[in-house]
Coordinates of C-alpha atoms in Angstrom, one line a residue:
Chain A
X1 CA 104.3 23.6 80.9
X2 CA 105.0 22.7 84.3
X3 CA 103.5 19.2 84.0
X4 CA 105.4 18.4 80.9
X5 CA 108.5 19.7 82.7
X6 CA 107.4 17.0 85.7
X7 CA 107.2 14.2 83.2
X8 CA 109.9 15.0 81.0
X9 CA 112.9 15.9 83.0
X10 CA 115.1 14.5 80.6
X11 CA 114.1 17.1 77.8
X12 CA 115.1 17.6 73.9
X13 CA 118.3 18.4 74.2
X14 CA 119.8 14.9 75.4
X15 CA 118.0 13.2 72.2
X16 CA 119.8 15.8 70.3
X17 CA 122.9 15.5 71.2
X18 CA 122.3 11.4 70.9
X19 CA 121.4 12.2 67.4
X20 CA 124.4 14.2 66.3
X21 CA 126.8 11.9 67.7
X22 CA 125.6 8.8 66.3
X23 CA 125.2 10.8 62.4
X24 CA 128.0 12.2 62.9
X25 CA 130.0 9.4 63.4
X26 CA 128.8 7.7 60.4
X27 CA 129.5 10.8 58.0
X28 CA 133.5 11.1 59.6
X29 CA 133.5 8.0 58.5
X30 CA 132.6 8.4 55.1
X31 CA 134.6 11.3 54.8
X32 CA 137.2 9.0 52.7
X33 CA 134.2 8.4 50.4
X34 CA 134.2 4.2 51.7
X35 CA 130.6 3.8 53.1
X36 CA 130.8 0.2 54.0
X37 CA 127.3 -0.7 53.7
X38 CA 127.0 1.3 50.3
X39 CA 129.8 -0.8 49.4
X40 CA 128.1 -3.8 50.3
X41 CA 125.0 -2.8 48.7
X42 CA 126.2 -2.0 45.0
X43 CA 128.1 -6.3 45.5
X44 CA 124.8 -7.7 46.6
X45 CA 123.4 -6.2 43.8
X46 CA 126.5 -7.1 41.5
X47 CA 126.4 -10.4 42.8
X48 CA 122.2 -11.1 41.9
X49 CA 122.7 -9.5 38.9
X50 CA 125.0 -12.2 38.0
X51 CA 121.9 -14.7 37.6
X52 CA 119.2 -12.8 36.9
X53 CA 118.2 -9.8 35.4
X54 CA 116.7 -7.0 37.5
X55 CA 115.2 -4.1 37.0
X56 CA 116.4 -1.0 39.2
X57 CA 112.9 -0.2 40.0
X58 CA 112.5 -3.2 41.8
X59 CA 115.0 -3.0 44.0
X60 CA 114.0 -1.3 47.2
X61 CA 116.9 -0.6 49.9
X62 CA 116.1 0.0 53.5
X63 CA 119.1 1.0 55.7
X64 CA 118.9 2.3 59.6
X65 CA 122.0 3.4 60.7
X66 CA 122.2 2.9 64.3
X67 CA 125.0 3.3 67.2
X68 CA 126.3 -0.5 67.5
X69 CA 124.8 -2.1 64.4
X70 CA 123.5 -0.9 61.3
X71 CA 120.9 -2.5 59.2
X72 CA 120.7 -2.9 55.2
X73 CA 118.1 -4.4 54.0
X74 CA 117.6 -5.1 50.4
X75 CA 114.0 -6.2 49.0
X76 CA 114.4 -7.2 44.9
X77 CA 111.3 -8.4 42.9
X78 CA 112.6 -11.3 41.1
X79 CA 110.7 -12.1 37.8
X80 CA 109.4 -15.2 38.4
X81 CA 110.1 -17.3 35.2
X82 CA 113.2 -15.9 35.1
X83 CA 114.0 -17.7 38.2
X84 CA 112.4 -21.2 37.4
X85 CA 114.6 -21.1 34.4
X86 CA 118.1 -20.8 35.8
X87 CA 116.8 -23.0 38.1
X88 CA 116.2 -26.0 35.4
Chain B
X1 CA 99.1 16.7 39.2
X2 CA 101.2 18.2 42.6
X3 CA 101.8 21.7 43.2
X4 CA 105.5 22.4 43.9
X5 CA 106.3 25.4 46.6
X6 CA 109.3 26.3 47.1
X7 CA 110.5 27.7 50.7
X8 CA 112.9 30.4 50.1
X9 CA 114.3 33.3 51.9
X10 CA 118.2 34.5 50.5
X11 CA 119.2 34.8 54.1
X12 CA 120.9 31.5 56.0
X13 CA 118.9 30.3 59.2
X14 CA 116.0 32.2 59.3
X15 CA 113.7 28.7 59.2
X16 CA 113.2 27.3 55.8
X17 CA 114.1 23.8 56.9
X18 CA 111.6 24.4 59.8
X19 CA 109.4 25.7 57.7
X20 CA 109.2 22.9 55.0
X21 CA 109.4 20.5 57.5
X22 CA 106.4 21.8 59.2
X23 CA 104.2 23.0 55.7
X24 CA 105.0 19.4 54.7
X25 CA 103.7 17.3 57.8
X26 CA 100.8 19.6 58.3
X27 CA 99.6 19.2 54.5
X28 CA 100.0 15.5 55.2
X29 CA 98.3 15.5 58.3
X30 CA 95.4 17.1 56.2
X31 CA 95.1 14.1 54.2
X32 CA 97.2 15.4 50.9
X33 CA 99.7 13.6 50.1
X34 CA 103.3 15.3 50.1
X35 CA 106.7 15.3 49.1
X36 CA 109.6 17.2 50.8
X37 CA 112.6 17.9 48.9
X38 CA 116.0 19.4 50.5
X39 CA 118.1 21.5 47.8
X40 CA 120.8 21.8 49.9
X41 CA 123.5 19.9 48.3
X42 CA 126.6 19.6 50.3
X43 CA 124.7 21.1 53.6
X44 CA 121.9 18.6 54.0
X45 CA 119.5 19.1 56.9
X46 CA 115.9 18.6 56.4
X47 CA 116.4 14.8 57.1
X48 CA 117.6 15.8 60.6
X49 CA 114.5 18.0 61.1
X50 CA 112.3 15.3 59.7
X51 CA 114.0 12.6 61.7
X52 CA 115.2 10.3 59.0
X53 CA 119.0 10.9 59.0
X54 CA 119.6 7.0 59.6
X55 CA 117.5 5.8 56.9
X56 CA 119.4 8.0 54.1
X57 CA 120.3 5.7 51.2
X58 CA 119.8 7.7 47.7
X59 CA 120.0 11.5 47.6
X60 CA 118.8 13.9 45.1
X61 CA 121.6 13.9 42.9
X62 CA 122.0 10.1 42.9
X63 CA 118.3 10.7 41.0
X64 CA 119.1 13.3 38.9
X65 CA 122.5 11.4 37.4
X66 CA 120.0 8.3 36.9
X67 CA 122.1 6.3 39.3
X68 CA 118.4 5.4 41.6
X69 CA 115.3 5.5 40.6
X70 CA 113.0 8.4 42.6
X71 CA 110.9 5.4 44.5
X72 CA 114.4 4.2 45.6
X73 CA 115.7 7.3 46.9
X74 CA 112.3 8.8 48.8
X75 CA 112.6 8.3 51.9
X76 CA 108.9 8.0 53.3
X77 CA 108.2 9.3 56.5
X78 CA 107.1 6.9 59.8
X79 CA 105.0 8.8 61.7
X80 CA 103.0 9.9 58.3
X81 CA 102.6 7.4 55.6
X82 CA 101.4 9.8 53.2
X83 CA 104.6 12.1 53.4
X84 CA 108.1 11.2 51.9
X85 CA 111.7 13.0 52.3
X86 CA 113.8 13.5 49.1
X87 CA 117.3 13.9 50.7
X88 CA 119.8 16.1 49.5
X89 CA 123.5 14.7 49.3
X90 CA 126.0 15.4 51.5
X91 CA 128.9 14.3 49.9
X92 CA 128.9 16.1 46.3
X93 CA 128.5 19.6 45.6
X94 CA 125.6 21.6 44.1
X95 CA 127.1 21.6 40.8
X96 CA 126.3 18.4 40.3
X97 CA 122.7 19.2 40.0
X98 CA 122.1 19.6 36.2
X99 CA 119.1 21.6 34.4
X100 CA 117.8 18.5 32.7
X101 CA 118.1 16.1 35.8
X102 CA 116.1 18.5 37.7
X103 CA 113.8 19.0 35.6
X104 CA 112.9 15.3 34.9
X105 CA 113.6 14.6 38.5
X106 CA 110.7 17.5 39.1
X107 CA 108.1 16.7 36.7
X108 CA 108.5 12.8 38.4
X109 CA 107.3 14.5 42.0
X110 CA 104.7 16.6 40.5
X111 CA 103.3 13.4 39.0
X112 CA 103.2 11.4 42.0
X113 CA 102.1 13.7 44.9
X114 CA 99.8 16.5 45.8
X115 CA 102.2 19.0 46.9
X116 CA 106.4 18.9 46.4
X117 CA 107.7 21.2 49.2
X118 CA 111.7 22.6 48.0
X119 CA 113.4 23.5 50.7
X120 CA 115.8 26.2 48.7
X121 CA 119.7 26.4 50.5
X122 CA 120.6 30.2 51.7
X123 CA 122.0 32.4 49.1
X124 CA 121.2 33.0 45.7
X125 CA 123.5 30.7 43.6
X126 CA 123.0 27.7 41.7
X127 CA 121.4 26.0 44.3
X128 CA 119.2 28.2 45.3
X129 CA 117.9 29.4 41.6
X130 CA 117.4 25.3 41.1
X131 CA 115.2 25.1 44.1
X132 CA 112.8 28.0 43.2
X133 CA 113.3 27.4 39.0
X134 CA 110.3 24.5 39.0
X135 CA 107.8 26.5 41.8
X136 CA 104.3 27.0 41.1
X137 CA 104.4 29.0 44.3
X138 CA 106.9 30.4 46.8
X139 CA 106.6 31.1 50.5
X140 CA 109.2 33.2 51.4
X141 CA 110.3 33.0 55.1
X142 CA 111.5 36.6 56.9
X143 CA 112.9 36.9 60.1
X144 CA 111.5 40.7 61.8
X145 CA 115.2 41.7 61.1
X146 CA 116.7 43.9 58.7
X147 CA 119.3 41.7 57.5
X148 CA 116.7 39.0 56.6
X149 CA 114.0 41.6 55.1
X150 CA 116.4 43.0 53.2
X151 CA 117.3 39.5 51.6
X152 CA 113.9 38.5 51.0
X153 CA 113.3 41.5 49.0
X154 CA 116.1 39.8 47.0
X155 CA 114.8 36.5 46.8
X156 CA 111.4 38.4 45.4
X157 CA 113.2 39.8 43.0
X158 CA 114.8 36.6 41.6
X159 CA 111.4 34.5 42.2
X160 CA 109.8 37.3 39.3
X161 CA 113.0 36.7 36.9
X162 CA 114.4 33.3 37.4
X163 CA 112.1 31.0 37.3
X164 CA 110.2 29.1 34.3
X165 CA 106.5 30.9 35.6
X166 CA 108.0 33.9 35.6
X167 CA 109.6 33.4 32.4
X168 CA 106.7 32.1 30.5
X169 CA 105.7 35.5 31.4
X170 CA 102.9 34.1 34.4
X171 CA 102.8 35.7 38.0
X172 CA 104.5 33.8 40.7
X173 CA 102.2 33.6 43.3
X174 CA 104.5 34.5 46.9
X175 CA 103.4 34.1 50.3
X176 CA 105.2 35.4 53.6
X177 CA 106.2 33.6 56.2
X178 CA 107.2 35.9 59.1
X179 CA 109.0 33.7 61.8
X180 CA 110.5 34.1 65.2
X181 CA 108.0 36.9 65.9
X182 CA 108.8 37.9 69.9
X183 CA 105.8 39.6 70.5
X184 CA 106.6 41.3 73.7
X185 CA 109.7 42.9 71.9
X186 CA 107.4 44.0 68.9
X187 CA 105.0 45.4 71.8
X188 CA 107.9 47.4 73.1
X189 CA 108.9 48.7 70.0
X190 CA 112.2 47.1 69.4
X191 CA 111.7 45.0 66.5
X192 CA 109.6 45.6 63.1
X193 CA 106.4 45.7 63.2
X194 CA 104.6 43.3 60.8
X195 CA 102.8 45.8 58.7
X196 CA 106.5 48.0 58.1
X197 CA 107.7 43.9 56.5
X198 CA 104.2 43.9 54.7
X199 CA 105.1 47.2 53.2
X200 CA 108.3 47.1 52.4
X201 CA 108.2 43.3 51.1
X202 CA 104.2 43.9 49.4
X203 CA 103.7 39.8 49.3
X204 CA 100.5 38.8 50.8
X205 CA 101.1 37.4 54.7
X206 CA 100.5 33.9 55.2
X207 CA 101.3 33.6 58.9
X208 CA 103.2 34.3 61.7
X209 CA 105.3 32.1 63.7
X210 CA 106.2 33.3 66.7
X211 CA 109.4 32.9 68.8
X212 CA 109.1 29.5 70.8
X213 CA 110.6 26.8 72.6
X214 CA 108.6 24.4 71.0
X215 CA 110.4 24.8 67.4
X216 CA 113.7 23.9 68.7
X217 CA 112.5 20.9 71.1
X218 CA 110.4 19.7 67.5
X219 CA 114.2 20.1 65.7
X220 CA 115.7 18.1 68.8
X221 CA 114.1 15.0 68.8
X222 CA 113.5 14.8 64.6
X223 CA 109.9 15.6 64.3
X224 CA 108.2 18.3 62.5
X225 CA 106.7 20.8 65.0
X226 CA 103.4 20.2 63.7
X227 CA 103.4 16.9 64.4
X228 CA 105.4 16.8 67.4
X229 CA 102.7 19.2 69.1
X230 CA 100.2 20.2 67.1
X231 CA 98.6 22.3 69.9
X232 CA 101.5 24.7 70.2
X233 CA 101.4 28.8 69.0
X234 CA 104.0 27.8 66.4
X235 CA 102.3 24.5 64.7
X236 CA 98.4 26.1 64.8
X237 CA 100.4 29.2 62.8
X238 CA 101.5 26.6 60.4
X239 CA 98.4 24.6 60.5
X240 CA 96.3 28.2 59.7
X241 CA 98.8 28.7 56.7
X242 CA 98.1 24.9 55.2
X243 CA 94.7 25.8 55.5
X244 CA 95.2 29.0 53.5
X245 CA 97.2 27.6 51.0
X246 CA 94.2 25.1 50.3
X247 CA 92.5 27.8 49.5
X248 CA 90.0 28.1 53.1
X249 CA 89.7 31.6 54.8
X250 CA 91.3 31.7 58.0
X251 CA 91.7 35.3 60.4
X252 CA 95.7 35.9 60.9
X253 CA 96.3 35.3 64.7
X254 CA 98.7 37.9 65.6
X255 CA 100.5 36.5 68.6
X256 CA 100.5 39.0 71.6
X257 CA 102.5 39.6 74.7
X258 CA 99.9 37.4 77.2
X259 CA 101.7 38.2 80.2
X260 CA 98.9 40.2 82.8
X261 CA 99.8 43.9 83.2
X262 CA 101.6 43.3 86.7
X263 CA 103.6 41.0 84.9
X264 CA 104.8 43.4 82.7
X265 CA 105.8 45.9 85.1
X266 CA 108.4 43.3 86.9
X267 CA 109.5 42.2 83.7
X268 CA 110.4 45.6 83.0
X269 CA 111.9 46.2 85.9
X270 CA 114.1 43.7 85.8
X271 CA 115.1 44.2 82.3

């Protein structure tokens, strides 16, 4: 106890309040229901929709909300002769 | 084919987040692999618990309404790659959850994991009779406390009416989880003892977790208790009651006062 005490002065309850602050600041502002990177994923998906036709299922959406800079990122399995076609 | 639990208890903040957080990661830690579920619409917590508030994208309901697809919404866990957080949403209220959607949604999990862990909100409305309606099993978590005893013997009651085992005429089966067990106030009389809960409750016992600084610190920093240290009184508890639920037989540690008998006596005396 004491040795973890020696190494970890810092403790839980720091991380904690880290935590809260930066989730919380997201969901306050959400509360007008305009999540700007929900907003911007349902357009990229608008937008590739436009050319090809993808299945829901094969759309995979990673997001990390962080305190500076959040990151969406947006992995979509594109069928492949579907592509070279609108290519041509 | 998965078993679904459900972690239930009628009374608010007595550890069922806690509690399916740490069933969860154990289970996974023991090679099965697991699906977490939080059924609190509206109050979301369980992807505090488990860490993965940031990562949030799809809730439950989004998968229910058909608006995501399950593998979109799970949120799979980084620590363990064989456990994955269904999120609750935060945003809509629990009457968005539908029969149907639930169902579907449900019969989805069970095909795809080993184990689907609900974590059931407080009360017993709506939400709560969702969460338990789909269970193959049910732990119910009891704080050594009237208020809480009282309430589980509620939540028994509804487990043996309200959901489909019980109304297809099956037994549920029901565990107990007895949490936040201080066992130098139990040794000095002042809070239930586990076999008065036994008997009044008559569900078998399938641990106890006692009081302890390392469940909050686990909650703190987003990292089920089991996993965060698995060597602590609270995560072996939990750890013996994963066992169990495999089916293994494992003696019940009853946690006692370890302080030495001098101790005690200034304890005491400062009390």
């Amino acid at each position: 106890m004491s040795l973890r005490k020696m190494f970890n002065r810092r403790g839980s309850a720091p991380v904690a309040r880290d935590r809260l602050q930066l989730i919380l600041a997201h969901e306050r502002g959400n509360a007008g229901g305009s999540d700007l990177v929900m907003i911007l994923r349902e357009e990229i998906l608008a937008v590739i929709a436009k050319h090809v036709i993808v299945e829901q299922d094969k759309v995979q959406i990673r997001l990390d909300r962080g305190k500076d800079v959040s990151t969406l990122g947006v992995d979509i399995e594109l069928p492949v002769p579907l592509v070279a076609r609108k290519a041509a | 084919m998965a078993k679904i639990l459900v972690v239930t208890s009628g009374k608010g903040g007595v550890g069922k987040t806690t509690t399916t957080a740490a069933l969860g990661a154990a289970l996974a830690q023991a090679g099965q692999s697991v699906a977490v579920v939080d059924f609190d619409v509206g109050l979301r917590n369980l992807d505090l618990v488990m860490g993965a508030e940031r990562r949030v994208v799809y809730d439950l309901i989004n998968v229910v309404n058909g608006d995501a697809k399950l593998n979109q919404a799970l949120i799979r866990d980084k620590r363990l790659e064989n456990l994955s957080l269904l999120p609750a949403s935060q945003t809509r209220d629990k009457d968005a959850l539908t029969d149907e959607g639930v169902a579907r949604v449900m019969n989805e999990l069970r095909e795809k994991f080993d184990w689907v862990i609900c974590d059931s909100p407080a009360g017993i409305e709506r939400g709560a009779t969702l969460a338990m309606r789909h269970a193959d099993l049910a732990v119910v978590v009891t704080n050594p406390e009237v208020s809480s005893v009282r309430d589980s013997d509620r939540i028994i009651g509804l487990l043996d009416s309200k959901t489909l085992k019980a109304e297809r005429g099956e037994t549920m089966e029901k565990h107990l989880i007895l949490t936040r067990y201080d066992a130098a106030r139990a040794d000095r009389g002042d809070m239930l003892k586990i076999d008065d809960v036994l008997e009044i409750l008559s569900i078998p016992l399938l641990a106890i977790i006692p009081e302890s600084m390392e469940v909050l610190r686990a909650s703190n920093v987003g990292c089920p208790v089991t996993l965060n240290n698995p060597l602590c009184a609270p995560s072996r508890a939990y750890i013996d009651a994963v066992r169990r639920l495999k089916g293994d037989t494992v003696p019940m540690a009853i946690p006692s006062d370890k302080k030495s008998l001098l101790n005690k006596l200034f304890t005491r005396r400062a009390a």
